[in-house]
Each structure stands twice: as C-alpha cells, then as structure tokens.
Tab-separated table of C-alpha atoms in Angstrom:
chain	number	residue	atom	x	y	z
A	1	UNK	CA	48.590	51.252	40.890
A	2	UNK	CA	45.690	48.880	41.334
A	3	UNK	CA	44.903	46.518	38.483
A	4	UNK	CA	41.765	47.517	36.610
A	5	UNK	CA	38.818	45.168	36.681
A	6	UNK	CA	37.237	44.155	33.379
A	7	UNK	CA	34.276	42.037	32.333
A	8	UNK	CA	36.720	39.522	30.840
A	9	UNK	CA	38.593	39.181	34.117
A	10	UNK	CA	35.241	38.617	35.818
A	11	UNK	CA	34.738	35.646	33.534
A	12	UNK	CA	32.759	36.971	30.561
A	13	UNK	CA	34.613	37.240	27.244
A	14	UNK	CA	32.694	39.496	24.845
A	15	UNK	CA	35.220	38.905	22.061
A	16	UNK	CA	34.747	35.143	22.333
A	17	UNK	CA	30.997	35.713	22.200
A	18	UNK	CA	31.305	37.737	19.012
A	19	UNK	CA	33.552	35.099	17.450
A	20	UNK	CA	31.002	32.465	18.405
A	21	UNK	CA	28.229	34.400	16.634
A	22	UNK	CA	30.308	34.619	13.479
A	23	UNK	CA	31.033	30.892	13.637
A	24	UNK	CA	27.383	29.879	13.852
A	25	UNK	CA	25.987	32.227	11.184
A	26	UNK	CA	26.291	29.664	8.349
A	27	UNK	CA	24.413	27.055	10.390
A	28	UNK	CA	21.558	29.420	11.100
A	29	UNK	CA	21.407	30.634	7.498
A	30	UNK	CA	21.071	27.028	6.316
A	31	UNK	CA	17.701	26.708	8.123
A	32	UNK	CA	16.081	29.777	6.541
A	33	UNK	CA	12.530	29.666	5.205
A	34	UNK	CA	11.187	32.245	2.778
A	35	UNK	CA	9.147	33.823	5.583
A	36	UNK	CA	12.211	34.797	7.629
A	37	UNK	CA	12.701	38.557	7.419
A	38	UNK	CA	15.592	39.076	9.813
A	39	UNK	CA	19.275	38.235	9.949
A	40	UNK	CA	21.372	37.078	12.888
A	41	UNK	CA	22.490	39.882	15.160
A	42	UNK	CA	19.242	41.770	15.625
A	43	UNK	CA	17.346	42.042	18.880
A	44	UNK	CA	14.600	39.689	17.737
A	45	UNK	CA	13.689	37.396	14.864
A	46	UNK	CA	11.148	38.492	12.271
A	47	UNK	CA	8.842	36.014	10.551
A	48	UNK	CA	6.342	37.050	7.866
A	49	UNK	CA	3.220	34.944	8.351
A	50	UNK	CA	0.973	35.545	5.361
A	51	UNK	CA	-2.649	35.447	6.642
A	52	UNK	CA	-3.957	35.034	3.087
A	53	UNK	CA	-2.634	31.464	3.097
A	54	UNK	CA	-4.912	30.449	5.972
A	55	UNK	CA	-8.586	30.540	6.864
A	56	UNK	CA	-8.537	30.357	10.661
A	57	UNK	CA	-4.945	29.734	11.702
A	58	UNK	CA	-3.868	28.807	15.214
A	59	UNK	CA	-0.330	29.294	16.464
A	60	UNK	CA	1.006	26.358	18.469
A	61	UNK	CA	4.015	26.768	20.756
A	62	UNK	CA	6.193	24.529	22.883
A	63	UNK	CA	9.339	24.835	24.968
A	64	UNK	CA	11.618	22.151	26.388
A	65	UNK	CA	15.169	21.109	27.159
A	66	UNK	CA	17.166	17.884	27.010
A	67	UNK	CA	17.642	17.263	30.731
A	68	UNK	CA	20.609	15.331	32.048
A	69	UNK	CA	21.403	13.816	28.660
A	70	UNK	CA	23.859	16.704	28.539
A	71	UNK	CA	25.902	14.816	31.138
A	72	UNK	CA	26.432	12.026	28.611
A	73	UNK	CA	27.577	14.547	25.995
A	74	UNK	CA	30.075	15.930	28.518
A	75	UNK	CA	31.282	12.434	29.454
A	76	UNK	CA	31.832	11.618	25.769
A	77	UNK	CA	33.075	15.115	24.899
A	78	UNK	CA	30.723	14.917	21.953
A	79	UNK	CA	28.328	17.783	21.364
A	80	UNK	CA	27.272	17.530	17.714
A	81	UNK	CA	23.916	15.768	18.303
A	82	UNK	CA	22.556	17.207	21.544
A	83	UNK	CA	21.118	20.136	19.572
A	84	UNK	CA	19.044	17.717	17.499
A	85	UNK	CA	17.536	16.469	20.758
A	86	UNK	CA	16.678	20.030	21.740
A	87	UNK	CA	14.754	20.697	18.544
A	88	UNK	CA	13.066	17.300	18.586
A	89	UNK	CA	11.591	17.720	22.049
A	90	UNK	CA	9.695	20.863	21.051
A	91	UNK	CA	8.764	20.160	17.434
A	92	UNK	CA	7.461	16.686	18.307
A	93	UNK	CA	5.159	18.314	20.858
A	94	UNK	CA	3.902	20.686	18.164
A	95	UNK	CA	3.344	18.074	15.471
A	96	UNK	CA	1.047	15.995	17.695
A	97	UNK	CA	-1.450	18.858	17.366
A	98	UNK	CA	-1.229	18.592	13.593
A	99	UNK	CA	0.784	21.812	13.398
A	100	UNK	CA	3.680	22.511	11.052
A	101	UNK	CA	6.707	23.945	12.916
A	102	UNK	CA	7.622	27.388	11.585
A	103	UNK	CA	10.530	28.669	13.619
A	104	UNK	CA	12.745	27.829	16.586
A	105	UNK	CA	14.815	29.736	19.128
A	106	UNK	CA	17.476	28.345	21.451
A	107	UNK	CA	18.995	29.299	24.782
A	108	UNK	CA	22.486	28.118	25.689
A	109	UNK	CA	23.840	28.882	29.165
A	110	UNK	CA	27.433	28.059	30.097
A	111	UNK	CA	30.215	28.899	32.505
A	112	UNK	CA	32.617	29.870	29.755
A	113	UNK	CA	32.155	30.106	25.999
A	114	UNK	CA	34.086	27.459	24.106
A	115	UNK	CA	33.703	28.541	20.505
A	116	UNK	CA	34.426	25.145	18.955
A	117	UNK	CA	32.328	23.070	21.374
A	118	UNK	CA	29.361	25.389	21.464
A	119	UNK	CA	29.408	25.865	17.691
A	120	UNK	CA	28.957	22.078	17.442
A	121	UNK	CA	25.844	22.401	19.605
A	122	UNK	CA	24.355	25.104	17.381
A	123	UNK	CA	25.258	23.083	14.292
A	124	UNK	CA	23.209	20.229	15.777
A	125	UNK	CA	20.304	22.578	16.445
A	126	UNK	CA	20.434	23.717	12.820
A	127	UNK	CA	20.435	20.087	11.638
A	128	UNK	CA	17.366	19.430	13.773
A	129	UNK	CA	15.615	22.498	12.398
A	130	UNK	CA	16.306	21.450	8.808
A	131	UNK	CA	14.975	17.976	9.555
A	132	UNK	CA	11.820	19.524	11.038
A	133	UNK	CA	11.496	22.092	8.238
A	134	UNK	CA	11.570	25.070	10.591
A	135	UNK	CA	13.824	28.113	10.668
A	136	UNK	CA	16.282	28.891	13.445
A	137	UNK	CA	15.561	32.612	13.732
A	138	UNK	CA	17.338	33.524	16.940
A	139	UNK	CA	18.659	32.551	20.320
A	140	UNK	CA	20.718	33.545	23.310
A	141	UNK	CA	24.101	32.401	24.559
A	142	UNK	CA	24.628	33.339	28.200
A	143	UNK	CA	28.107	33.153	29.705
A	144	UNK	CA	27.536	32.776	33.457
A	145	UNK	CA	30.779	32.257	35.416
A	146	UNK	CA	30.223	31.393	39.042
A	147	UNK	CA	26.842	29.877	38.220
A	148	UNK	CA	28.027	27.099	35.901
A	149	UNK	CA	31.416	25.377	35.906
A	150	UNK	CA	33.474	26.283	32.842
A	151	UNK	CA	32.675	23.066	30.951
A	152	UNK	CA	29.027	22.861	32.013
A	153	UNK	CA	26.137	24.082	29.928
A	154	UNK	CA	22.389	23.823	29.720
A	155	UNK	CA	20.013	24.108	26.790
A	156	UNK	CA	16.433	25.210	26.294
A	157	UNK	CA	14.431	25.622	23.106
A	158	UNK	CA	11.232	27.279	21.980
A	159	UNK	CA	9.247	26.418	18.847
A	160	UNK	CA	6.205	27.921	17.139
A	161	UNK	CA	4.026	26.173	14.583
A	162	UNK	CA	0.738	26.720	12.794
A	163	UNK	CA	-2.392	24.702	12.058
A	164	UNK	CA	-5.830	25.464	10.673
A	165	UNK	CA	-8.417	25.500	13.457
A	166	UNK	CA	-10.474	22.748	11.847
A	167	UNK	CA	-7.370	20.562	11.399
A	168	UNK	CA	-6.259	20.482	15.036
A	169	UNK	CA	-5.618	16.953	16.294
A	170	UNK	CA	-7.019	16.865	19.822
A	171	UNK	CA	-8.437	13.377	20.345
A	172	UNK	CA	-12.092	14.427	20.426
A	173	UNK	CA	-12.958	12.069	17.532
A	174	UNK	CA	-11.420	8.971	19.114
A	175	UNK	CA	-13.903	6.091	19.299
A	176	UNK	CA	-14.058	2.580	20.760
A	177	UNK	CA	-12.195	0.107	18.567
A	178	UNK	CA	-9.753	2.651	17.159
A	179	UNK	CA	-6.264	1.298	16.559
A	180	UNK	CA	-3.055	2.360	18.289
A	181	UNK	CA	0.015	2.524	16.069
A	182	UNK	CA	3.415	2.897	17.670
A	183	UNK	CA	6.253	4.476	15.696
A	184	UNK	CA	9.715	3.376	16.770
A	185	UNK	CA	11.961	5.553	18.865
A	186	UNK	CA	15.701	5.741	18.294
A	187	UNK	CA	16.442	4.837	21.911
A	188	UNK	CA	15.977	6.741	25.156
A	189	UNK	CA	15.418	10.015	23.266
A	190	UNK	CA	15.756	12.688	25.996
A	191	UNK	CA	13.893	11.268	28.972
A	192	UNK	CA	14.800	9.064	31.913
A	193	UNK	CA	18.513	9.866	31.928
A	194	UNK	CA	18.715	10.453	35.673
A	195	UNK	CA	17.500	6.874	36.254
A	196	UNK	CA	19.628	5.514	33.400
A	197	UNK	CA	22.789	7.160	34.748
A	198	UNK	CA	22.073	5.959	38.287
A	199	UNK	CA	21.600	2.381	37.105
A	200	UNK	CA	24.326	2.139	34.470
A	201	UNK	CA	27.140	4.219	35.919
A	202	UNK	CA	26.560	4.260	39.681
A	203	UNK	CA	24.958	0.879	40.344
A	204	UNK	CA	26.341	-0.988	37.335
A	205	UNK	CA	29.833	0.527	37.443
A	206	UNK	CA	29.890	0.903	33.663
A	207	UNK	CA	31.680	3.648	31.732
A	208	UNK	CA	30.626	5.619	28.688
A	209	UNK	CA	33.255	3.687	26.731
A	210	UNK	CA	31.951	0.284	27.883
A	211	UNK	CA	31.119	-2.195	25.120
A	212	UNK	CA	28.094	-4.375	25.838
A	213	UNK	CA	27.243	-7.471	23.866
A	214	UNK	CA	23.758	-6.406	22.761
A	215	UNK	CA	24.723	-2.864	21.766
A	216	UNK	CA	26.027	-1.941	18.334
A	217	UNK	CA	28.136	0.909	19.711
A	218	UNK	CA	29.662	1.899	23.044
A	219	UNK	CA	27.294	2.632	25.910
A	220	UNK	CA	27.919	6.361	25.634
A	221	UNK	CA	27.202	6.373	21.898
A	222	UNK	CA	24.014	4.413	22.497
A	223	UNK	CA	22.855	6.931	25.098
A	224	UNK	CA	23.676	9.825	22.764
A	225	UNK	CA	21.483	8.584	19.911
A	226	UNK	CA	19.546	11.697	18.832
A	227	UNK	CA	15.841	11.935	19.540
A	228	UNK	CA	13.852	11.055	16.451
A	229	UNK	CA	12.046	13.955	14.780
A	230	UNK	CA	8.616	12.845	13.536
A	231	UNK	CA	7.522	16.049	11.777
A	232	UNK	CA	7.803	15.004	8.128
A	233	UNK	CA	6.243	11.601	8.799
A	234	UNK	CA	3.207	13.070	10.550
A	235	UNK	CA	2.735	15.900	8.045
A	236	UNK	CA	2.675	13.286	5.300
A	237	UNK	CA	0.186	11.062	7.122
A	238	UNK	CA	-2.319	13.771	8.016
A	239	UNK	CA	-2.604	14.813	4.371
A	240	UNK	CA	-4.090	11.476	3.417
A	241	UNK	CA	-5.531	9.937	6.572
A	242	UNK	CA	-7.752	10.859	9.492
A	243	UNK	CA	-5.349	10.758	12.414
A	244	UNK	CA	-7.550	11.215	15.478
A	245	UNK	CA	-4.931	11.547	18.181
A	246	UNK	CA	-1.167	11.533	18.636
A	247	UNK	CA	0.850	11.067	21.823
A	248	UNK	CA	4.506	12.054	22.017
A	249	UNK	CA	6.046	9.573	24.463
A	250	UNK	CA	8.295	11.756	26.590
A	251	UNK	CA	8.626	12.120	30.375
A	252	UNK	CA	6.142	9.787	32.036
A	253	UNK	CA	6.431	7.215	29.256
A	254	UNK	CA	3.427	5.554	27.672
A	255	UNK	CA	1.666	5.341	31.036
A	256	UNK	CA	1.381	9.110	31.519
A	257	UNK	CA	1.338	10.365	27.932
A	258	UNK	CA	-1.454	8.375	26.305
A	259	UNK	CA	-4.061	9.601	28.843
A	260	UNK	CA	-3.270	13.150	27.711
A	261	UNK	CA	-4.785	12.264	24.330
A	262	UNK	CA	-7.582	9.713	24.771
A	263	UNK	CA	-11.039	10.649	26.161
A	264	UNK	CA	-11.631	9.858	29.846
A	265	UNK	CA	-14.465	7.341	29.214
A	266	UNK	CA	-11.998	5.180	27.249
A	267	UNK	CA	-8.830	3.274	27.961
A	268	UNK	CA	-5.955	2.003	25.858
A	269	UNK	CA	-5.192	-1.698	25.732
A	270	UNK	CA	-1.612	-2.367	24.645
A	271	UNK	CA	0.247	-5.577	23.899
A	272	UNK	CA	3.901	-5.075	24.879
A	273	UNK	CA	4.844	-8.123	22.745
A	274	UNK	CA	3.701	-6.365	19.582
A	275	UNK	CA	6.710	-4.084	19.201
A	276	UNK	CA	10.487	-4.334	19.421
A	277	UNK	CA	12.010	-3.028	22.643
A	278	UNK	CA	15.637	-1.931	22.013
A	279	UNK	CA	18.289	-3.748	24.092
A	280	UNK	CA	19.248	-0.634	26.095
A	281	UNK	CA	15.956	-0.787	27.976
A	282	UNK	CA	16.445	-4.426	28.948
A	283	UNK	CA	19.982	-3.616	30.097
A	284	UNK	CA	18.713	-0.829	32.356
A	285	UNK	CA	15.936	-3.050	33.704
A	286	UNK	CA	18.240	-5.984	34.461
A	287	UNK	CA	21.118	-4.054	36.033
A	288	UNK	CA	18.858	-1.838	38.102
A	289	UNK	CA	16.236	-4.463	38.922
A	290	UNK	CA	13.688	-1.899	37.751
A	291	UNK	CA	10.017	-2.949	37.802
A	292	UNK	CA	8.100	-3.040	34.511
A	293	UNK	CA	5.728	-0.360	35.799
A	294	UNK	CA	8.669	1.950	36.544
A	295	UNK	CA	10.223	1.272	33.142
A	296	UNK	CA	7.000	2.089	31.295
A	297	UNK	CA	6.475	5.261	33.318
A	298	UNK	CA	10.024	6.518	32.856
A	299	UNK	CA	11.076	5.509	29.347
A	300	UNK	CA	9.475	5.309	25.906
A	301	UNK	CA	10.380	1.580	25.740
A	302	UNK	CA	10.984	1.765	22.005
A	303	UNK	CA	7.847	3.694	21.015
A	304	UNK	CA	8.417	7.406	20.467
A	305	UNK	CA	5.028	8.334	19.032
A	306	UNK	CA	1.590	6.732	19.248
A	307	UNK	CA	-1.084	7.399	16.618
A	308	UNK	CA	-4.779	6.758	17.246
A	309	UNK	CA	-6.554	5.974	13.966
A	310	UNK	CA	-9.587	4.162	12.676
A	311	UNK	CA	-9.051	0.392	12.657
A	312	UNK	CA	-9.964	0.231	8.958
A	313	UNK	CA	-7.169	2.685	8.098
A	314	UNK	CA	-4.503	1.059	10.259
A	315	UNK	CA	-3.034	-1.332	7.683
A	316	UNK	CA	-2.665	1.339	5.021
A	317	UNK	CA	-1.169	3.778	7.512
A	318	UNK	CA	1.389	1.178	8.602
A	319	UNK	CA	2.320	0.657	4.965
A	320	UNK	CA	2.705	4.406	4.437
A	321	UNK	CA	4.909	4.756	7.531
A	322	UNK	CA	7.121	1.966	6.250
A	323	UNK	CA	7.389	3.711	2.859
A	324	UNK	CA	8.513	6.835	4.711
A	325	UNK	CA	11.409	4.875	6.204
A	326	UNK	CA	10.076	4.487	9.731
A	327	UNK	CA	9.388	1.318	11.691
A	328	UNK	CA	5.912	1.018	13.223
A	329	UNK	CA	3.604	-1.570	14.739
A	330	UNK	CA	-0.055	-2.076	15.596
A	331	UNK	CA	0.320	-2.045	19.386
A	332	UNK	CA	-3.232	-1.928	20.745
A	333	UNK	CA	-6.722	-0.496	20.599
A	334	UNK	CA	-9.140	1.855	22.332
A	335	UNK	CA	-11.548	0.120	24.707
A	336	UNK	CA	-14.292	1.185	27.112
A	337	UNK	CA	-13.147	2.255	30.549
A	338	UNK	CA	-15.072	0.128	33.012
A	339	UNK	CA	-15.250	2.669	35.818
A	340	UNK	CA	-14.208	6.233	36.508
A	341	UNK	CA	-11.319	5.225	38.723
A	342	UNK	CA	-10.048	2.475	36.425
A	343	UNK	CA	-6.630	2.789	34.796
A	344	UNK	CA	-6.630	4.437	31.377
A	345	UNK	CA	-3.673	2.379	30.184
A	346	UNK	CA	-3.499	-1.408	30.411
A	347	UNK	CA	-0.295	-3.010	29.134
A	348	UNK	CA	-0.189	-6.774	28.740
C-alpha cells in the first residue's frame, strides 16, 4: 500500500502554525489600543476610527522590510530585536509626515515554522508597536518549504497613521536660513547591510563574535542594534513647535533623503564635524576603503532623522529633544541653490 501524502510531509505543519498563533497572542494583545475591534484569528483586523475626533483627517501608510540585517540575526541566532527594526522602518516613515501611527500588520515568510524562534520575532514586533504607540492588529505567517531554507525567513511590515490635513509636514514652508537638526541614530539601523557584510565579513575576515577595540559589544551585537523609533519624540515636538520638514535617513543616506523634503530652489549645507559618527561607520570605511561619498549615500552616518525648523526655534528644540532623552545636534542650514543642476546637499 502506497504511503499517503499529507501537507505536513510536503513541508507545511498546520499544527505548528496553530501553536505559533497561540504563543504570540499575548504579545499582540499587549499592543492593543481602544480603537481595536477585532481579536487575533479573524480574517482581517478591525479598527474603529472615530471621525468626530478629526476635522479633515488624512490616512498615511507605509510598508517596508529590514533587508539583509536578517542575515546578522541568523548568524547570531538572536531574533528578539529584528521585529523592532521592522516596525521602526514603517512608523518612522509615517511620523515624518506628522502622522500618528495607528496600527501595524506584519508578514513573516519562512521555510519551516520554528515556534520559539518566530515567537521571538513577533515579540520584537510587539515591543516596537508599543514603543510607537500603535496596535498590532494582524499579520501573516507563511510556511514556504522549497522556496526558503528551513532556517531562513523574511519580514515585511505595513503601517497606517493619521494626521489632520492642515498639520501635514511636507516641506512647503521651508525657507532660506532654516536650521537642520540631526537626531542621533542607534547605529546602522536597517540600511546598508549588504555593503557592511561585504566589507566586515568577506573583505575584513571578521566574525559576528569578533571583539573590536572601539565597540562596546561584539561586532554582531553592534550590527543588531535595533533601529531607533522616533514617533514619541516627533509627536511631542510638533505639539509645541513649527517643524517644517523631516527626513528619515534610510536607504540612500543623507545624500538621497534630504532632497525628498527640501524645495528644489534650495540646498542643504551640512557640517559633518557637528555631530558624533559612531565607531562602526569608521570601521566599515577603513576596512573597506569606502569613499566618503559612498558612506554618506549608503549609511545614516549617525543621524537617523533630520528636522528642518526655523533658526530662532532651533536652540529650544534641541533642549526639548535632550529632555526627551535623545541626542541631537545643529548640523546645518538651508541655503539658496545656485543653479538648477547644482547639488542639493553639500557636506563639508
């Protein structure tokens, strides 16, 4: 008699999937906001947005992943912070519009469900959501044998926020002489890891467990530092100050991200000596012999968020950021762009 074929024998374990859902329920419940109307296990998440609380609300959405930083998590066999990165990449994109994140959904794809490992990932996502003040209202875990190796996984996230139409931060009020304030990053965040891995592990011959003189922790721990979530800081600032523009320094670094915010007739003049560049960036530069221009177009170089504000407000805003527990610097100003083809970013 021929052996019967089952879904489990084909590589998909429904029982493990159900156990996984039960394991992550407490994490998801811990992120709940009063507007959440659904529980885990339904086909979709329900969120009660009360229109009476707003005049002309706009929904703001963003989706992202964490790229090859996952490779570092696999090398370290540490998966409790990569979910924070996932949330951060989307909610930071929402907050630069002045929007408050409302809810988040995740997508986890893997070759084989590992209940303990993947529960750690979801626990990290829940921690990120709580830090951002948004609810984790749903997600999908896809077991895909034959597409991913058993240990491999990938992550994607989707966030939705809200802002009043007349409170959108879009850079249209930026003027000559406005100040640029850089808020510190926690490290590489979630960008540039393909270059970092090539330099550090392939060219430099280092290991995740390597201890380097300038680093507080092992190289792998340094590379796994979670992406900083700026939501609460920005929400606090925009209540009391006129923040004219905000750039989230992600892929493309300062070079590519600031032009997304400032008007085309202007340019940003930055002084690279005005802020602290964490040692990991110098290590990558030195080992890989990477040009400054490549470094600034690949990595955040220690600045995770740039605010454009009136020069007269800059000192008070810096003081407020410090009170909120963040490190920030006055890193430059808005200047006139001399010609249409001139660079919009000039870093000295």
